[in-house]
Short mmCIF file of C-alpha atoms and ligand atoms in Angstrom, two decimals:
data_model
loop_
_atom_site.label_atom_id
_atom_site.label_comp_id
_atom_site.label_asym_id
_atom_site.label_seq_id
_atom_site.Cartn_x
_atom_site.Cartn_y
_atom_site.Cartn_z
CA UNK A 1 -18.34 -17.22 -16.02
CA UNK A 2 -15.03 -17.79 -14.18
CA UNK A 3 -14.31 -21.43 -14.86
CA UNK A 4 -10.72 -21.16 -13.68
CA UNK A 5 -8.71 -18.68 -11.66
CA UNK A 6 -7.45 -16.62 -14.58
CA UNK A 7 -10.33 -16.90 -17.07
CA UNK A 8 -10.55 -19.74 -19.58
CA UNK A 9 -9.14 -19.43 -23.08
CA UNK A 10 -12.67 -19.57 -24.46
CA UNK A 11 -13.84 -16.70 -22.27
CA UNK A 12 -10.82 -14.61 -23.25
CA UNK A 13 -11.36 -15.30 -26.95
CA UNK A 14 -15.02 -14.27 -26.73
CA UNK A 15 -14.15 -11.16 -24.74
CA UNK A 16 -11.49 -10.06 -27.23
CA UNK A 17 -13.89 -10.50 -30.15
CA UNK A 18 -16.59 -8.50 -28.37
CA UNK A 19 -14.16 -5.72 -27.44
CA UNK A 20 -13.00 -5.56 -31.08
CA UNK A 21 -16.60 -5.23 -32.34
CA UNK A 22 -17.49 -2.51 -29.83
CA UNK A 23 -14.27 -0.58 -30.43
CA UNK A 24 -14.75 -0.63 -34.18
CA UNK A 25 -18.22 0.89 -33.80
CA UNK A 26 -17.03 3.53 -31.30
CA UNK A 27 -16.85 7.22 -32.21
CA UNK A 28 -13.24 8.36 -31.80
CA UNK A 29 -13.87 11.98 -30.88
CA UNK A 30 -12.06 13.94 -28.15
CA UNK A 31 -14.41 12.54 -25.47
CA UNK A 32 -14.12 8.91 -26.55
CA UNK A 33 -14.07 6.35 -23.79
CA UNK A 34 -13.83 2.58 -23.54
CA UNK A 35 -16.60 2.14 -20.95
CA UNK A 36 -18.61 -0.35 -23.01
CA UNK A 37 -15.51 -2.44 -23.76
CA UNK A 38 -14.46 -2.42 -20.09
CA UNK A 39 -17.98 -3.57 -19.18
CA UNK A 40 -17.36 -6.68 -21.28
CA UNK A 41 -14.28 -7.56 -19.18
CA UNK A 42 -16.23 -6.73 -16.02
CA UNK A 43 -19.27 -8.85 -16.98
CA UNK A 44 -17.09 -11.85 -17.82
CA UNK A 45 -15.21 -11.60 -14.52
CA UNK A 46 -11.91 -10.89 -16.29
CA UNK A 47 -10.94 -7.89 -14.15
CA UNK A 48 -10.79 -10.21 -11.12
CA UNK A 49 -9.57 -13.25 -13.07
CA UNK A 50 -5.81 -12.64 -12.51
CA UNK A 51 -6.13 -13.14 -8.73
CA UNK A 52 -7.05 -15.98 -6.37
CA UNK A 53 -8.36 -15.27 -2.85
CA UNK A 54 -6.01 -16.06 0.02
CA UNK A 55 -7.18 -15.24 3.53
CA UNK A 56 -8.56 -11.70 3.36
CA UNK A 57 -6.04 -10.92 0.65
CA UNK A 58 -5.13 -12.61 -2.63
CA UNK A 59 -2.42 -14.16 -4.77
CA UNK A 60 -1.57 -12.91 -8.26
CA UNK A 61 -2.12 -15.92 -10.50
CA UNK A 62 -1.99 -14.81 -14.11
CA UNK A 63 0.41 -17.18 -15.85
CA UNK A 64 2.35 -15.81 -18.80
CA UNK A 65 0.83 -18.39 -21.16
CA UNK A 66 -2.56 -16.80 -20.48
CA UNK A 67 -1.43 -13.20 -19.92
CA UNK A 68 0.53 -12.86 -23.20
CA UNK A 69 -2.36 -13.88 -25.51
CA UNK A 70 -4.80 -11.85 -23.40
CA UNK A 71 -2.68 -8.68 -23.61
CA UNK A 72 -1.79 -9.10 -27.29
CA UNK A 73 -5.40 -10.01 -28.10
CA UNK A 74 -6.75 -6.92 -26.36
CA UNK A 75 -4.08 -4.76 -27.98
CA UNK A 76 -5.16 -6.07 -31.38
CA UNK A 77 -8.83 -5.51 -30.56
CA UNK A 78 -8.35 -2.02 -29.15
CA UNK A 79 -5.12 -0.45 -27.90
CA UNK A 80 -6.88 1.77 -25.34
CA UNK A 81 -8.52 -1.22 -23.66
CA UNK A 82 -5.24 -3.14 -23.82
CA UNK A 83 -3.42 -0.24 -22.19
CA UNK A 84 -6.03 0.00 -19.41
CA UNK A 85 -6.01 -3.74 -18.72
CA UNK A 86 -2.20 -3.72 -18.63
CA UNK A 87 -2.19 -1.03 -15.92
CA UNK A 88 -4.87 -2.94 -14.02
CA UNK A 89 -2.87 -6.16 -13.80
CA UNK A 90 0.28 -4.24 -12.94
CA UNK A 91 -1.47 -2.98 -9.79
CA UNK A 92 -2.81 -6.46 -8.99
CA UNK A 93 0.71 -7.86 -9.16
CA UNK A 94 2.40 -5.06 -7.18
CA UNK A 95 -0.13 -5.14 -4.34
CA UNK A 96 0.12 -8.95 -4.22
CA UNK A 97 3.92 -8.63 -3.94
CA UNK A 98 4.28 -5.71 -1.55
CA UNK A 99 0.87 -4.91 -0.04
CA UNK A 100 -0.35 -5.80 3.43
CA UNK A 101 -3.27 -8.17 3.83
CA UNK A 102 -5.53 -5.16 4.52
CA UNK A 103 -4.37 -3.45 1.30
CA UNK A 104 -4.90 -6.65 -0.64
CA UNK A 105 -8.38 -6.95 0.88
CA UNK A 106 -9.13 -3.39 -0.27
CA UNK A 107 -7.97 -4.13 -3.82
CA UNK A 108 -9.64 -7.53 -3.95
CA UNK A 109 -12.98 -6.12 -2.75
CA UNK A 110 -12.72 -3.38 -5.35
CA UNK A 111 -11.95 -5.63 -8.33
CA UNK A 112 -14.51 -8.22 -7.29
CA UNK A 113 -16.97 -5.33 -7.40
CA UNK A 114 -15.82 -4.52 -10.95
CA UNK A 115 -13.29 -1.74 -10.22
CA UNK A 116 -10.52 -0.87 -12.67
CA UNK A 117 -7.01 -0.09 -11.32
CA UNK A 118 -4.13 1.97 -12.72
CA UNK A 119 -0.51 2.97 -12.09
CA UNK A 120 -0.11 6.72 -12.36
CA UNK A 121 3.59 7.50 -12.35
CA UNK A 122 4.18 10.40 -14.72
CA UNK A 123 4.42 13.70 -12.86
CA UNK A 124 2.28 16.63 -13.87
CA UNK A 125 2.74 20.31 -13.28
CA UNK A 126 3.44 20.94 -10.47
CA UNK A 127 4.83 17.45 -9.76
CA UNK A 128 3.17 15.13 -7.25
CA UNK A 129 4.38 15.66 -3.65
CA UNK A 130 3.91 13.92 -0.31
CA UNK A 131 4.40 15.73 2.99
CA UNK A 132 4.48 14.08 6.40
CA UNK A 133 2.12 16.05 8.65
CA UNK A 134 2.44 13.89 11.79
CA UNK A 135 0.11 11.43 13.52
CA UNK A 136 0.58 8.94 10.68
CA UNK A 137 -0.92 11.42 8.26
CA UNK A 138 0.38 12.45 4.83
CA UNK A 139 -0.64 15.50 2.80
CA UNK A 140 -0.55 15.21 -0.98
CA UNK A 141 0.13 17.91 -3.50
CA UNK A 142 0.72 18.45 -7.22
CA UNK A 143 -0.56 16.34 -10.06
CA UNK A 144 0.02 13.23 -12.14
CA UNK A 145 -0.36 13.46 -15.92
CA UNK A 146 -0.88 10.90 -18.68
CA UNK A 147 -2.97 9.06 -16.07
CA UNK A 148 -4.82 6.44 -18.10
CA UNK A 149 -8.42 5.70 -17.27
CA UNK A 150 -9.53 9.02 -15.77
CA UNK A 151 -13.10 8.42 -14.61
CA UNK A 152 -12.78 4.66 -15.15
CA UNK A 153 -9.97 3.85 -12.71
CA UNK A 154 -11.10 3.99 -9.08
CA UNK A 155 -7.92 2.92 -7.26
CA UNK A 156 -4.43 3.90 -8.44
CA UNK A 157 -0.91 3.05 -7.36
CA UNK A 158 0.89 6.39 -7.29
CA UNK A 159 4.70 6.39 -7.03
CA UNK A 160 6.74 9.24 -5.54
CA UNK A 161 10.35 9.79 -4.46
CA UNK A 162 10.96 10.39 -0.76
CA UNK A 163 13.58 12.76 0.70
CA UNK A 164 16.30 10.14 0.18
CA UNK A 165 15.21 9.67 -3.44
CA UNK A 166 13.77 6.24 -2.76
CA UNK A 167 10.76 5.25 -4.82
CA UNK A 168 7.63 4.71 -2.71
CA UNK A 169 4.08 3.69 -3.60
CA UNK A 170 0.69 4.91 -2.42
CA UNK A 171 -2.63 3.17 -2.98
CA UNK A 172 -5.16 5.96 -3.50
CA UNK A 173 -8.83 6.35 -4.31
CA UNK A 174 -9.00 8.45 -7.48
CA UNK A 175 -12.67 8.80 -8.34
CA UNK A 176 -13.16 12.47 -7.42
CA UNK A 177 -14.35 13.95 -10.72
CA UNK A 178 -13.51 17.49 -9.59
CA UNK A 179 -9.79 16.57 -9.57
CA UNK A 180 -9.75 15.20 -13.13
CA UNK A 181 -8.64 17.12 -16.20
CA UNK A 182 -9.54 14.88 -19.14
CA UNK A 183 -9.18 17.87 -21.47
CA UNK A 184 -5.41 17.69 -20.93
CA UNK A 185 -5.47 14.55 -23.14
CA UNK A 186 -6.15 15.97 -26.59
CA UNK A 187 -4.05 13.52 -28.59
CA UNK A 188 -4.06 12.22 -32.15
CA UNK A 189 -4.49 8.67 -30.89
CA UNK A 190 -5.35 6.62 -27.78
CA UNK A 191 -8.26 8.98 -27.13
CA UNK A 192 -10.39 6.33 -25.42
CA UNK A 193 -7.58 5.65 -22.91
CA UNK A 194 -8.52 8.99 -21.27
CA UNK A 195 -4.96 9.54 -20.09
CA UNK A 196 -5.34 12.99 -18.57
CA UNK A 197 -4.26 14.87 -15.45
CA UNK A 198 -5.38 14.18 -11.86
CA UNK A 199 -4.77 16.84 -9.18
CA UNK A 200 -3.98 15.71 -5.63
CA UNK A 201 -3.59 19.14 -3.95
CA UNK A 202 -4.69 19.15 -0.31
CA UNK A 203 -5.71 15.50 0.00
CA UNK A 204 -4.82 14.08 3.43
CA UNK A 205 -4.37 10.36 3.81
CA UNK A 206 -3.26 7.88 6.44
CA UNK A 207 0.13 6.14 6.19
CA UNK A 208 -1.93 2.93 5.77
CA UNK A 209 -1.97 3.87 2.09
CA UNK A 210 1.80 3.34 1.75
CA UNK A 211 2.43 0.07 -0.10
CA UNK A 212 5.62 -1.85 0.74
CA UNK A 213 9.00 -0.47 1.77
CA UNK A 214 10.90 2.34 0.01
CA UNK A 215 12.35 1.09 -3.28
CA UNK A 216 10.30 -2.14 -3.29
CA UNK A 217 8.76 -0.77 -6.48
CA UNK A 218 12.20 -0.86 -8.11
CA UNK A 219 12.65 -4.58 -7.45
CA UNK A 220 13.34 -6.61 -10.55
CA UNK A 221 12.12 -8.41 -12.50
CA UNK A 222 8.84 -6.67 -11.67
CA UNK A 223 9.82 -3.02 -12.32
CA UNK A 224 11.48 -2.67 -15.73
CA UNK A 225 10.83 -6.37 -16.27
CA UNK A 226 7.09 -5.69 -16.25
CA UNK A 227 7.44 -3.62 -19.43
CA UNK A 228 6.95 -6.85 -21.43
CA UNK A 229 3.22 -6.49 -20.77
CA UNK A 230 3.11 -3.06 -22.41
CA UNK A 231 5.17 -4.48 -25.31
CA UNK A 232 2.69 -7.38 -25.63
CA UNK A 233 -0.25 -4.97 -25.98
CA UNK A 234 1.61 -3.03 -28.69
CA UNK A 235 2.59 -6.29 -30.39
CA UNK A 236 -1.09 -7.20 -30.72
CA UNK A 237 -1.73 -3.93 -32.56
CA UNK A 238 1.26 -4.50 -34.86
CA UNK A 239 0.02 -7.98 -35.79
CA UNK A 240 -3.45 -6.59 -36.41
CA UNK A 241 -2.00 -3.97 -38.76
CA UNK A 242 -0.08 -6.59 -40.72
CA UNK A 243 -3.20 -8.79 -41.04
CA UNK A 244 -5.30 -5.78 -42.05
CA UNK A 245 -2.67 -4.73 -44.59
CA UNK A 246 -2.71 -8.14 -46.28
CA UNK A 247 -6.53 -8.20 -46.28
CA UNK A 248 -6.75 -4.74 -47.87
CA UNK A 249 -4.16 -5.50 -50.55
CA UNK A 250 -5.93 -8.73 -51.33
CA UNK A 251 -9.31 -6.95 -51.65
CA UNK A 252 -7.70 -4.40 -53.97
CA UNK A 253 -6.10 -7.16 -56.00
CA UNK A 254 -2.70 -5.57 -55.37
CA UNK A 255 -1.13 -8.22 -53.21
CA UNK A 256 0.76 -9.97 -56.01
CA UNK A 257 2.64 -6.90 -57.16
CA UNK A 258 6.28 -7.67 -56.26
CA UNK A 259 6.83 -4.38 -54.41
CA UNK A 260 3.64 -4.85 -52.40
CA UNK A 261 4.63 -8.45 -51.65
CA UNK A 262 8.02 -7.17 -50.51
CA UNK A 263 6.28 -4.68 -48.17
CA UNK A 264 4.16 -7.49 -46.75
CA UNK A 265 7.29 -9.56 -46.26
CA UNK A 266 9.08 -6.72 -44.46
CA UNK A 267 6.02 -6.16 -42.27
CA UNK A 268 5.80 -9.86 -41.34
CA UNK A 269 9.54 -9.90 -40.55
CA UNK A 270 9.20 -6.89 -38.26
CA UNK A 271 6.13 -8.31 -36.50
CA UNK A 272 7.76 -11.73 -36.05
CA UNK A 273 10.95 -10.16 -34.69
CA UNK A 274 8.87 -8.22 -32.22
CA UNK A 275 6.91 -11.31 -31.15
CA UNK A 276 10.07 -13.38 -30.66
CA UNK A 277 11.61 -10.65 -28.53
CA UNK A 278 8.48 -10.37 -26.40
CA UNK A 279 8.25 -14.15 -25.98
CA UNK A 280 11.91 -14.29 -24.96
CA UNK A 281 11.32 -11.49 -22.46
CA UNK A 282 8.30 -13.28 -21.01
CA UNK A 283 10.33 -16.45 -20.66
CA UNK A 284 13.14 -14.60 -18.87
CA UNK A 285 10.88 -12.54 -16.57
CA UNK A 286 8.33 -15.19 -15.72
CA UNK A 287 10.63 -18.19 -16.03
CA UNK A 288 12.92 -17.33 -13.14
CA UNK A 289 15.98 -16.04 -15.05
CA UNK A 290 18.37 -13.67 -13.26
CA UNK A 291 16.21 -10.66 -12.37
CA UNK A 292 18.47 -7.92 -13.79
CA UNK A 293 19.10 -9.81 -17.01
CA UNK A 294 15.37 -10.49 -17.38
CA UNK A 295 14.63 -6.79 -16.87
CA UNK A 296 17.11 -5.79 -19.59
CA UNK A 297 15.62 -8.32 -22.00
CA UNK A 298 12.15 -6.97 -21.28
CA UNK A 299 13.35 -3.42 -21.94
CA UNK A 300 14.93 -4.52 -25.21
CA UNK A 301 11.68 -6.20 -26.24
CA UNK A 302 9.95 -2.86 -25.70
CA UNK A 303 12.52 -1.13 -27.93
CA UNK A 304 12.21 -3.79 -30.64
CA UNK A 305 8.44 -3.56 -30.55
CA UNK A 306 8.73 0.21 -30.90
CA UNK A 307 10.99 0.01 -33.95
CA UNK A 308 8.88 -2.79 -35.48
CA UNK A 309 5.71 -0.76 -34.93
CA UNK A 310 7.19 2.30 -36.62
CA UNK A 311 8.34 0.21 -39.61
CA UNK A 312 4.96 -1.52 -40.00
CA UNK A 313 3.06 1.78 -39.83
CA UNK A 314 5.26 3.19 -42.58
CA UNK A 315 4.87 0.10 -44.78
CA UNK A 316 1.09 0.05 -44.39
CA UNK A 317 0.75 3.75 -45.15
CA UNK A 318 3.05 3.47 -48.17
CA UNK A 319 1.31 0.31 -49.42
CA UNK A 320 -2.28 1.53 -49.04
CA UNK A 321 -1.66 5.17 -49.90
CA UNK A 322 -4.17 7.90 -49.20
CA UNK A 323 -6.97 5.42 -48.47
CA UNK A 324 -5.35 4.59 -45.13
CA UNK A 325 -5.66 8.25 -44.11
CA UNK A 326 -9.46 8.37 -44.46
CA UNK A 327 -11.05 8.70 -41.02
CA UNK A 328 -13.34 5.75 -41.73
CA UNK A 329 -10.62 3.38 -42.98
CA UNK A 330 -10.46 0.29 -40.73
CA UNK A 331 -6.71 0.75 -40.19
CA UNK A 332 -6.74 4.52 -39.64
CA UNK A 333 -7.46 4.41 -35.92
CA UNK A 334 -5.18 1.45 -35.10
CA UNK A 335 -2.39 3.38 -36.84
CA UNK A 336 -3.16 6.58 -34.90
CA UNK A 337 -3.39 4.66 -31.63
CA UNK A 338 -0.21 2.68 -32.17
CA UNK A 339 1.86 5.66 -33.26
CA UNK A 340 0.75 7.43 -30.06
CA UNK A 341 1.13 4.51 -27.67
CA UNK A 342 4.61 3.65 -28.97
CA UNK A 343 5.82 6.91 -27.39
CA UNK A 344 7.01 5.67 -24.02
CA UNK A 345 9.41 7.34 -21.60
CA UNK A 346 12.92 8.15 -22.70
CA UNK A 347 13.78 5.45 -25.26
CA UNK A 348 17.29 6.90 -25.79
CA UNK A 349 18.33 6.60 -22.14
CA UNK A 350 16.73 3.18 -21.86
CA UNK A 351 18.72 1.93 -24.87
CA UNK A 352 22.03 3.29 -23.51
CA UNK A 353 21.51 1.98 -20.00
CA UNK A 354 20.51 -1.54 -21.01
CA UNK A 355 23.02 -1.73 -23.87
CA UNK A 356 25.73 -1.23 -21.23
CA UNK A 357 24.22 -3.88 -18.98
CA UNK A 358 23.73 -6.45 -21.73
CA UNK A 359 27.16 -5.81 -23.23
CA UNK A 360 28.62 -7.03 -19.95
CA UNK A 361 26.62 -10.28 -20.12
CA UNK A 362 26.82 -11.34 -23.74
CA UNK A 363 27.81 -14.99 -23.05
CA UNK A 364 24.50 -15.39 -21.20
CA UNK A 365 22.38 -14.15 -24.09
CA UNK A 366 24.34 -15.47 -27.08
CA UNK A 367 23.85 -19.08 -26.12
C1 FAD B 401 -1.47 6.15 -24.35
C2 FAD B 401 -0.57 6.41 -23.19
C3 FAD B 401 -1.01 6.10 -21.92
C4 FAD B 401 -0.21 6.39 -20.82
N1 FAD B 401 -0.66 6.06 -19.57
C5 FAD B 401 0.12 6.29 -18.51
C6 FAD B 401 -0.31 5.95 -17.19
O1 FAD B 401 -1.41 5.45 -16.98
N2 FAD B 401 0.51 6.22 -16.16
C7 FAD B 401 1.73 6.81 -16.34
O2 FAD B 401 2.45 7.00 -15.38
N3 FAD B 401 2.16 7.16 -17.57
C8 FAD B 401 1.38 6.91 -18.64
N4 FAD B 401 1.82 7.28 -19.88
C9 FAD B 401 3.03 8.09 -19.99
C10 FAD B 401 4.28 7.28 -20.18
O3 FAD B 401 4.55 6.56 -19.01
C11 FAD B 401 5.42 8.24 -20.47
O4 FAD B 401 5.55 9.17 -19.44
C12 FAD B 401 5.24 9.00 -21.74
O5 FAD B 401 4.74 8.14 -22.72
C13 FAD B 401 6.56 9.61 -22.12
O6 FAD B 401 6.55 9.96 -23.47
P1 FAD B 401 7.44 11.14 -24.01
O7 FAD B 401 7.47 11.00 -25.50
O8 FAD B 401 7.01 12.40 -23.39
O9 FAD B 401 8.89 10.71 -23.44
P2 FAD B 401 10.22 11.49 -23.33
O10 FAD B 401 10.99 10.78 -22.26
O11 FAD B 401 10.04 12.96 -23.22
O12 FAD B 401 10.91 11.15 -24.73
C14 FAD B 401 10.75 11.94 -25.90
C15 FAD B 401 12.07 11.96 -26.66
O13 FAD B 401 13.04 12.75 -25.93
C16 FAD B 401 14.17 11.95 -25.59
N5 FAD B 401 14.61 12.43 -24.26
C17 FAD B 401 14.05 12.16 -23.07
N6 FAD B 401 14.75 12.80 -22.08
C18 FAD B 401 15.75 13.49 -22.69
C19 FAD B 401 16.78 14.34 -22.21
N7 FAD B 401 16.92 14.61 -20.92
N8 FAD B 401 17.64 14.90 -23.11
C20 FAD B 401 17.48 14.64 -24.44
N9 FAD B 401 16.51 13.85 -24.94
C21 FAD B 401 15.65 13.28 -24.08
C22 FAD B 401 13.67 10.53 -25.64
O14 FAD B 401 14.67 9.56 -25.83
C23 FAD B 401 12.70 10.60 -26.83
O15 FAD B 401 13.42 10.56 -28.02
C24 FAD B 401 1.06 6.99 -21.01
C25 FAD B 401 1.51 7.26 -22.29
C26 FAD B 401 0.73 6.98 -23.39
C27 FAD B 401 1.23 7.29 -24.76
#
């Protein structure tokens, strides 16, 4: 089904529609998973579509003009699947950038066989540790939490700080069920993302699992700059909520009431603002702008998407009233998922840090 390196538009459109149908029919209990939806991506070759073979390794070839609609489309169809696919392509890109040919061959073989990948950065309790035990061997300890795709992800990139506080990456097999704690993910939303805890205590690995040099992971515009992909997934859910809101008001014959029309207008404004910020971030990150500036613009797109998402959720809930709180309402789960997924690490610090950076470069952005 792969008629070009990154999946044709037609294949992506069909996949997104099928994921949406499956997700809508899915039970959203505490043990929800997105296995059937991921099988759609697998069957259509879309998990391997963002790469092109090169020697034993591969190149990352997912152009923004295809990646943005794919991520937003999946986010609109189902936020859990969008989140999982976003982590997957993050690994594909990082291993293409920093991995050895052998590491790329490992990842390529895995994804060509239908494997899903993830980046598991958030530390659990106790935090993840890496100890050098000699003879090119490392002993792992501690845990990662909020690790999306427990049981679905088979290879994860796992960051850690070394003794000099440099950020390093390990490529690790993570399919040992005995180490998974899916019950640690009992959340109001994003249940099917299965973002639980994985325990690494006592695992010994070879230093062959180390990807790149210390602090490669921090290189921009791939580190903070890559946050545009997460923002794109969330944007898809925001646009879906606005469309669903209009459809519901129309069906209820309430759309023409001036206050409801005003809510729709505010929701469209917020969604459009968010889209324009994400598109600008994509252009900066993928279009070769200065790496630090591009990273700050990507971070700001994340913050704008967050505020837009919160506004749209409030407008939809106010406009539809109690109906939107019924478990079976078509917008109830997207709202739960989005309000959960919008909670990303430390928005206050991110705003302060990048406000300072952008304030020093205003002539470059106010052109
Ligand atoms: C659905 C979902 C899937 C995820 N999947 C993954 C994954 O696969 N891999 C992964 O690594 N992570 C994952 N994460 C976790 C994510 O990377 C973040 O770690 C997590 O979302 C942080 O959220 P938080 O609200 O706890 O952030 P916090 O940083 O705790 O922020 C909460 C609030 O506290 C404020 N705050 C933060 N620090 C301070 C401070 N020192 N003093 C005062 N205020 C402070 C913040 O500004 C914010 O207002 C996932 C998260 C979600 C929601």
